[in-house]
Amino acid sequence: MRAPSLRQLEALMAVIEGGTVSRAAEIMRISQPAASKLIRDLEADTGLELFERESGRLVPTGRGMRLYEEVQRIFGGVHQLTRAVEAIRREERGHLVIGAMPALSGMFLSRVLAGFLARYPDVFISVETRSSQFLSEAVLLRRLDLALVVNSHEHPSVMVEHLQAPPMVVIMPHGHRLSEKSEITPENLKDEPFIALGDSSRTRNLVDAAFRRYNLQPKVVIESTTINNVGELVAAGLGLTIADPLSLEFAANRVTARPFRPTQIYDYHIIRPVRARNSSLVSAFVEEVHAASLKVQMIG
């Protein structure tokens, strides 16, 4: 018995996965007789009957399938090794793993990435969008190089930096009668259909607190768990909402915005490990985050 060659094992996989010798030959880019010979030689070298011949077709035997599964496992390990080599190459030219809460993972993060990659075009970036709590824990465990979150917690191994967001604004459909006002208060909104985020969101808490100062409450007609849904509902003309421009920038051309009084600021934070790997790249990315925030114009 001789050890099978790599080419013979490739032929085994191609025949089983392709279903026929002719298809296997196409996959391997060889002639059909050459593919058939590889299978015959494999059976001769291993001393195993790997296929049964039925009406001109090769049907794998139980032994053939067992060998195929083992080859699949080995080839899978080779593919994993290839991915590991590529990951090491990425590390050499720079690799950042970034986290962002859903509200900032759309247009805002896209502008940050565009600015950063214009400066560092060879850096490979992985983006993970999850809840602030999940991202904070991931930074603590050093699985992320940086994250954009809300409600960050102090920890000696984590650096926390405030992200200056523009004041919250009233978002309304184009042509709404309140668009004639230069600024809008809860008094102006008391009878307007209001589209709100869920009770547990920080935005909802800020809005409700502002209304309570006027002894009012918003007339909520629709409640949603994501800011994207809220923005789409406003753009569709189903009501108004109050939100920070960073999270609703994706709807900028489809809605109108006016300043909301009393002024409300939604606090975002940038967090990163104290001893971050690729610290120079992380610092450069933070610069882009701040620059992108300052460039956000009021929607409308």
Short mmCIF file of C-alpha atoms in Angstrom, two decimals:
data_model
loop_
_atom_site.label_atom_id
_atom_site.label_comp_id
_atom_site.label_asym_id
_atom_site.label_seq_id
_atom_site.Cartn_x
_atom_site.Cartn_y
_atom_site.Cartn_z
CA MET A 1 0.00 0.00 0.00
CA ARG A 2 1.25 3.46 -0.90
CA ALA A 3 0.26 6.80 0.57
CA PRO A 4 -2.26 8.56 -1.68
CA SER A 5 -1.17 11.69 -3.48
CA LEU A 6 -2.75 15.06 -2.94
CA ARG A 7 -4.05 15.01 -6.50
CA GLN A 8 -5.74 11.65 -5.94
CA LEU A 9 -7.50 12.99 -2.85
CA GLU A 10 -8.63 16.05 -4.79
CA ALA A 11 -10.11 13.69 -7.41
CA LEU A 12 -11.96 11.77 -4.68
CA MET A 13 -13.53 14.99 -3.39
CA ALA A 14 -14.35 16.24 -6.89
CA VAL A 15 -16.12 13.02 -7.90
CA ILE A 16 -18.22 12.87 -4.73
CA GLU A 17 -19.07 16.56 -4.71
CA GLY A 18 -19.54 16.82 -8.50
CA GLY A 19 -21.55 13.62 -8.78
CA THR A 20 -19.87 12.35 -11.95
CA VAL A 21 -16.35 11.80 -13.29
CA SER A 22 -16.99 14.25 -16.12
CA ARG A 23 -18.00 16.97 -13.65
CA ALA A 24 -14.96 16.13 -11.48
CA ALA A 25 -12.75 16.55 -14.54
CA GLU A 26 -14.24 20.00 -15.13
CA ILE A 27 -13.67 20.99 -11.50
CA MET A 28 -10.04 19.83 -11.64
CA ARG A 29 -9.53 21.17 -15.19
CA ILE A 30 -8.24 17.86 -16.50
CA SER A 31 -9.55 15.32 -18.99
CA GLN A 32 -12.13 12.72 -18.01
CA PRO A 33 -9.71 9.79 -18.59
CA ALA A 34 -7.16 11.52 -16.33
CA ALA A 35 -9.77 11.90 -13.58
CA SER A 36 -10.77 8.23 -13.91
CA LYS A 37 -7.11 7.18 -13.68
CA LEU A 38 -6.60 9.18 -10.49
CA ILE A 39 -9.53 7.32 -8.88
CA ARG A 40 -8.26 3.91 -10.05
CA ASP A 41 -4.77 4.67 -8.77
CA LEU A 42 -6.18 5.85 -5.42
CA GLU A 43 -8.08 2.57 -4.98
CA ALA A 44 -4.99 0.57 -5.98
CA ASP A 45 -2.67 2.50 -3.66
CA THR A 46 -5.00 2.28 -0.65
CA GLY A 47 -6.28 -1.23 -1.30
CA LEU A 48 -9.83 0.04 -0.72
CA GLU A 49 -12.87 -0.16 -2.93
CA LEU A 50 -13.99 3.45 -2.79
CA PHE A 51 -16.63 3.42 -5.54
CA GLU A 52 -19.10 1.02 -7.04
CA ARG A 53 -19.66 1.13 -10.78
CA GLU A 54 -23.35 1.39 -11.61
CA SER A 55 -24.49 2.06 -15.19
CA GLY A 56 -21.29 3.92 -15.96
CA ARG A 57 -21.49 6.04 -12.78
CA LEU A 58 -19.22 5.98 -9.75
CA VAL A 59 -21.20 5.60 -6.53
CA PRO A 60 -19.16 6.02 -3.29
CA THR A 61 -19.05 3.02 -0.97
CA GLY A 62 -19.17 3.29 2.80
CA ARG A 63 -15.36 3.23 2.85
CA GLY A 64 -15.28 5.87 0.13
CA MET A 65 -17.48 8.19 2.19
CA ARG A 66 -15.42 7.62 5.33
CA LEU A 67 -12.24 8.53 3.46
CA TYR A 68 -13.99 11.56 1.91
CA GLU A 69 -15.05 12.84 5.35
CA GLU A 70 -11.50 12.48 6.66
CA VAL A 71 -10.06 14.27 3.63
CA GLN A 72 -12.65 17.02 4.08
CA ARG A 73 -11.55 17.48 7.69
CA ILE A 74 -7.87 17.70 6.70
CA PHE A 75 -8.54 20.11 3.83
CA GLY A 76 -10.63 22.21 6.22
CA GLY A 77 -7.59 22.50 8.49
CA VAL A 78 -5.50 23.64 5.52
CA HIS A 79 -8.07 26.34 4.73
CA GLN A 80 -7.98 27.48 8.37
CA LEU A 81 -4.20 27.70 8.14
CA THR A 82 -4.52 29.81 5.00
CA ARG A 83 -6.88 32.18 6.80
CA ALA A 84 -4.47 32.37 9.73
CA VAL A 85 -1.61 33.31 7.38
CA GLU A 86 -3.79 36.05 5.84
CA ALA A 87 -4.68 37.35 9.31
CA ILE A 88 -0.97 37.58 10.18
CA ARG A 89 -0.33 39.49 6.97
CA ARG A 90 -3.13 41.89 7.88
CA GLU A 91 -1.57 42.46 11.28
CA GLU A 92 1.68 43.46 9.57
CA ARG A 93 -0.01 46.18 7.53
CA GLY A 94 -2.41 47.16 10.32
CA HIS A 95 -5.68 45.73 11.57
CA LEU A 96 -8.32 47.43 13.70
CA VAL A 97 -11.37 45.78 15.26
CA ILE A 98 -14.02 48.47 15.80
CA GLY A 99 -17.32 48.25 17.66
CA ALA A 100 -20.29 50.59 17.26
CA MET A 101 -23.74 50.66 18.81
CA PRO A 102 -26.52 50.42 16.18
CA ALA A 103 -27.38 54.14 16.26
CA LEU A 104 -23.86 55.06 15.10
CA SER A 105 -23.18 52.12 12.78
CA GLY A 106 -24.76 53.65 9.68
CA MET A 107 -23.87 56.84 7.84
CA PHE A 108 -21.85 58.33 10.71
CA LEU A 109 -19.50 55.36 10.98
CA SER A 110 -19.25 55.19 7.19
CA ARG A 111 -17.96 58.77 7.10
CA VAL A 112 -15.48 58.00 9.88
CA LEU A 113 -14.19 54.97 7.98
CA ALA A 114 -13.94 56.93 4.73
CA GLY A 115 -11.84 59.61 6.41
CA PHE A 116 -9.62 57.09 8.17
CA LEU A 117 -9.01 54.90 5.11
CA ALA A 118 -8.14 57.96 3.05
CA ARG A 119 -5.20 58.39 5.46
CA TYR A 120 -4.43 54.70 6.00
CA PRO A 121 -5.57 52.82 2.88
CA ASP A 122 -3.70 49.59 3.74
CA VAL A 123 -5.28 49.07 7.16
CA PHE A 124 -7.76 46.17 7.39
CA ILE A 125 -10.81 47.01 9.53
CA SER A 126 -13.36 44.70 11.13
CA VAL A 127 -16.62 46.27 12.38
CA GLU A 128 -18.91 44.76 15.00
CA THR A 129 -22.34 46.28 15.69
CA ARG A 130 -23.80 45.30 19.05
CA SER A 131 -25.31 46.81 22.19
CA SER A 132 -23.25 49.24 24.26
CA GLN A 133 -23.07 46.76 27.13
CA PHE A 134 -21.72 44.00 24.87
CA LEU A 135 -19.17 46.34 23.28
CA SER A 136 -17.99 47.66 26.64
CA GLU A 137 -17.31 44.12 27.83
CA ALA A 138 -15.53 43.32 24.56
CA VAL A 139 -13.21 46.31 25.02
CA LEU A 140 -12.57 45.25 28.61
CA LEU A 141 -11.57 41.79 27.35
CA ARG A 142 -9.40 43.45 24.65
CA ARG A 143 -11.40 41.82 21.86
CA LEU A 144 -12.05 45.27 20.41
CA ASP A 145 -9.52 48.02 19.79
CA LEU A 146 -12.16 50.73 20.14
CA ALA A 147 -15.92 51.10 20.52
CA LEU A 148 -18.53 53.85 20.15
CA VAL A 149 -21.05 53.44 22.96
CA VAL A 150 -23.42 55.15 25.36
CA ASN A 151 -23.53 54.70 29.14
CA SER A 152 -19.88 53.71 29.50
CA HIS A 153 -18.54 52.60 32.88
CA GLU A 154 -15.27 53.61 34.48
CA HIS A 155 -12.62 50.87 34.69
CA PRO A 156 -8.86 51.18 35.29
CA SER A 157 -8.02 49.21 32.13
CA VAL A 158 -10.31 51.25 29.84
CA MET A 159 -9.96 54.81 28.54
CA VAL A 160 -13.23 56.72 28.19
CA GLU A 161 -13.51 59.78 25.96
CA HIS A 162 -16.61 61.92 25.49
CA LEU A 163 -17.89 62.28 21.93
CA GLN A 164 -19.37 65.71 21.37
CA ALA A 165 -22.71 65.21 19.62
CA PRO A 166 -24.86 68.04 18.26
CA PRO A 167 -27.95 68.95 20.35
CA MET A 168 -31.07 66.89 19.77
CA VAL A 169 -33.51 68.19 17.17
CA VAL A 170 -37.16 67.80 16.25
CA ILE A 171 -37.48 65.65 13.13
CA MET A 172 -40.60 66.06 10.98
CA PRO A 173 -41.81 65.25 7.46
CA HIS A 174 -41.03 67.81 4.78
CA GLY A 175 -43.68 70.54 4.57
CA HIS A 176 -44.91 70.13 8.14
CA ARG A 177 -46.46 73.32 9.57
CA LEU A 178 -43.92 73.39 12.45
CA SER A 179 -41.08 73.73 9.96
CA GLU A 180 -41.90 77.45 9.84
CA LYS A 181 -40.67 77.83 13.43
CA SER A 182 -37.02 78.59 14.21
CA GLU A 183 -37.11 76.35 17.29
CA ILE A 184 -39.65 74.00 18.82
CA THR A 185 -40.67 73.32 22.43
CA PRO A 186 -42.77 70.56 24.07
CA GLU A 187 -45.68 73.02 24.07
CA ASN A 188 -45.57 73.06 20.27
CA LEU A 189 -45.53 69.26 20.16
CA LYS A 190 -48.18 68.38 22.74
CA ASP A 191 -50.90 67.60 20.18
CA GLU A 192 -48.65 66.22 17.42
CA PRO A 193 -48.48 62.46 16.65
CA PHE A 194 -45.15 61.41 18.18
CA ILE A 195 -42.99 58.46 17.19
CA ALA A 196 -40.91 57.31 20.15
CA LEU A 197 -38.18 54.87 21.00
CA GLY A 198 -38.88 52.25 23.69
CA ASP A 199 -39.20 53.14 27.37
CA SER A 200 -35.74 51.76 28.19
CA SER A 201 -33.86 53.96 25.71
CA ARG A 202 -31.84 56.96 26.83
CA THR A 203 -33.39 59.10 24.08
CA ARG A 204 -36.89 58.36 25.40
CA ASN A 205 -35.83 59.25 28.93
CA LEU A 206 -34.39 62.60 27.81
CA VAL A 207 -37.50 63.44 25.78
CA ASP A 208 -39.90 62.50 28.58
CA ALA A 209 -37.88 64.56 31.08
CA ALA A 210 -38.02 67.62 28.79
CA PHE A 211 -41.80 67.30 28.45
CA ARG A 212 -42.24 66.90 32.21
CA ARG A 213 -40.61 70.30 32.72
CA TYR A 214 -43.67 71.71 30.92
CA ASN A 215 -46.07 69.38 32.75
CA LEU A 216 -46.74 67.64 29.44
CA GLN A 217 -46.13 64.30 27.82
CA PRO A 218 -45.67 63.43 24.13
CA LYS A 219 -48.65 62.06 22.25
CA VAL A 220 -47.02 58.74 21.32
CA VAL A 221 -48.79 56.97 18.45
CA ILE A 222 -46.02 54.56 17.44
CA GLU A 223 -43.19 53.10 19.48
CA SER A 224 -40.16 51.37 17.97
CA THR A 225 -37.03 49.70 19.31
CA THR A 226 -34.61 51.13 16.72
CA ILE A 227 -33.80 54.67 15.65
CA ASN A 228 -33.72 53.53 12.01
CA ASN A 229 -37.38 52.52 12.21
CA VAL A 230 -38.27 55.81 13.89
CA GLY A 231 -36.55 57.79 11.14
CA GLU A 232 -38.28 55.84 8.38
CA LEU A 233 -41.69 56.32 10.03
CA VAL A 234 -41.15 60.08 10.28
CA ALA A 235 -40.03 60.23 6.64
CA ALA A 236 -43.22 58.36 5.71
CA GLY A 237 -45.27 61.17 7.31
CA LEU A 238 -46.61 59.19 10.28
CA GLY A 239 -45.48 61.61 12.97
CA LEU A 240 -42.62 63.60 14.51
CA THR A 241 -39.79 62.64 16.82
CA ILE A 242 -36.85 64.09 18.75
CA ALA A 243 -33.41 62.62 18.23
CA ASP A 244 -29.73 63.46 17.94
CA PRO A 245 -28.49 64.23 14.41
CA LEU A 246 -25.74 61.60 14.52
CA SER A 247 -28.20 58.72 14.69
CA LEU A 248 -30.66 60.10 12.12
CA GLU A 249 -28.19 61.36 9.56
CA PHE A 250 -29.26 58.58 7.17
CA ALA A 251 -32.63 60.34 6.73
CA ALA A 252 -31.20 63.83 6.22
CA ASN A 253 -32.59 64.35 2.72
CA ARG A 254 -36.05 63.02 3.52
CA VAL A 255 -37.00 64.93 6.67
CA THR A 256 -36.85 68.44 8.12
CA ALA A 257 -35.26 69.33 11.45
CA ARG A 258 -35.53 72.25 13.83
CA PRO A 259 -33.73 72.96 17.13
CA PHE A 260 -35.47 71.56 20.20
CA ARG A 261 -35.73 73.60 23.40
CA PRO A 262 -34.85 72.94 26.16
CA THR A 263 -31.52 71.80 24.73
CA GLN A 264 -30.86 68.09 25.16
CA ILE A 265 -27.50 66.40 24.51
CA TYR A 266 -27.21 62.68 23.90
CA ASP A 267 -23.87 61.58 25.36
CA TYR A 268 -21.84 59.12 23.32
CA HIS A 269 -18.45 57.83 24.41
CA ILE A 270 -15.37 56.41 22.74
CA ILE A 271 -13.81 53.62 24.77
CA ARG A 272 -10.57 51.71 24.22
CA PRO A 273 -8.15 49.59 26.23
CA VAL A 274 -5.50 51.55 28.12
CA ARG A 275 -2.83 49.39 26.50
CA ALA A 276 -4.34 49.07 23.05
CA ARG A 277 -2.46 47.23 20.35
CA ASN A 278 -1.89 49.39 17.27
CA SER A 279 -2.24 52.38 19.59
CA SER A 280 -1.16 54.88 16.92
CA LEU A 281 -3.86 53.64 14.54
CA VAL A 282 -6.46 53.69 17.31
CA SER A 283 -5.56 57.30 18.13
CA ALA A 284 -5.86 58.25 14.46
CA PHE A 285 -9.28 56.58 14.29
CA VAL A 286 -10.43 58.53 17.36
CA GLU A 287 -9.35 61.75 15.63
CA GLU A 288 -11.57 60.83 12.67
CA VAL A 289 -14.52 60.13 14.97
CA HIS A 290 -14.25 63.59 16.53
CA ALA A 291 -13.79 65.24 13.14
CA ALA A 292 -16.85 63.46 11.71
CA SER A 293 -18.96 64.51 14.70
CA LEU A 294 -18.03 68.17 14.30
CA LYS A 295 -18.96 68.08 10.60
CA VAL A 296 -22.49 66.80 11.17
CA GLN A 297 -24.93 69.45 10.06
CA MET A 298 -28.44 69.77 11.47
CA ILE A 299 -30.80 67.66 9.38
CA GLY A 300 -33.16 69.60 7.20
#
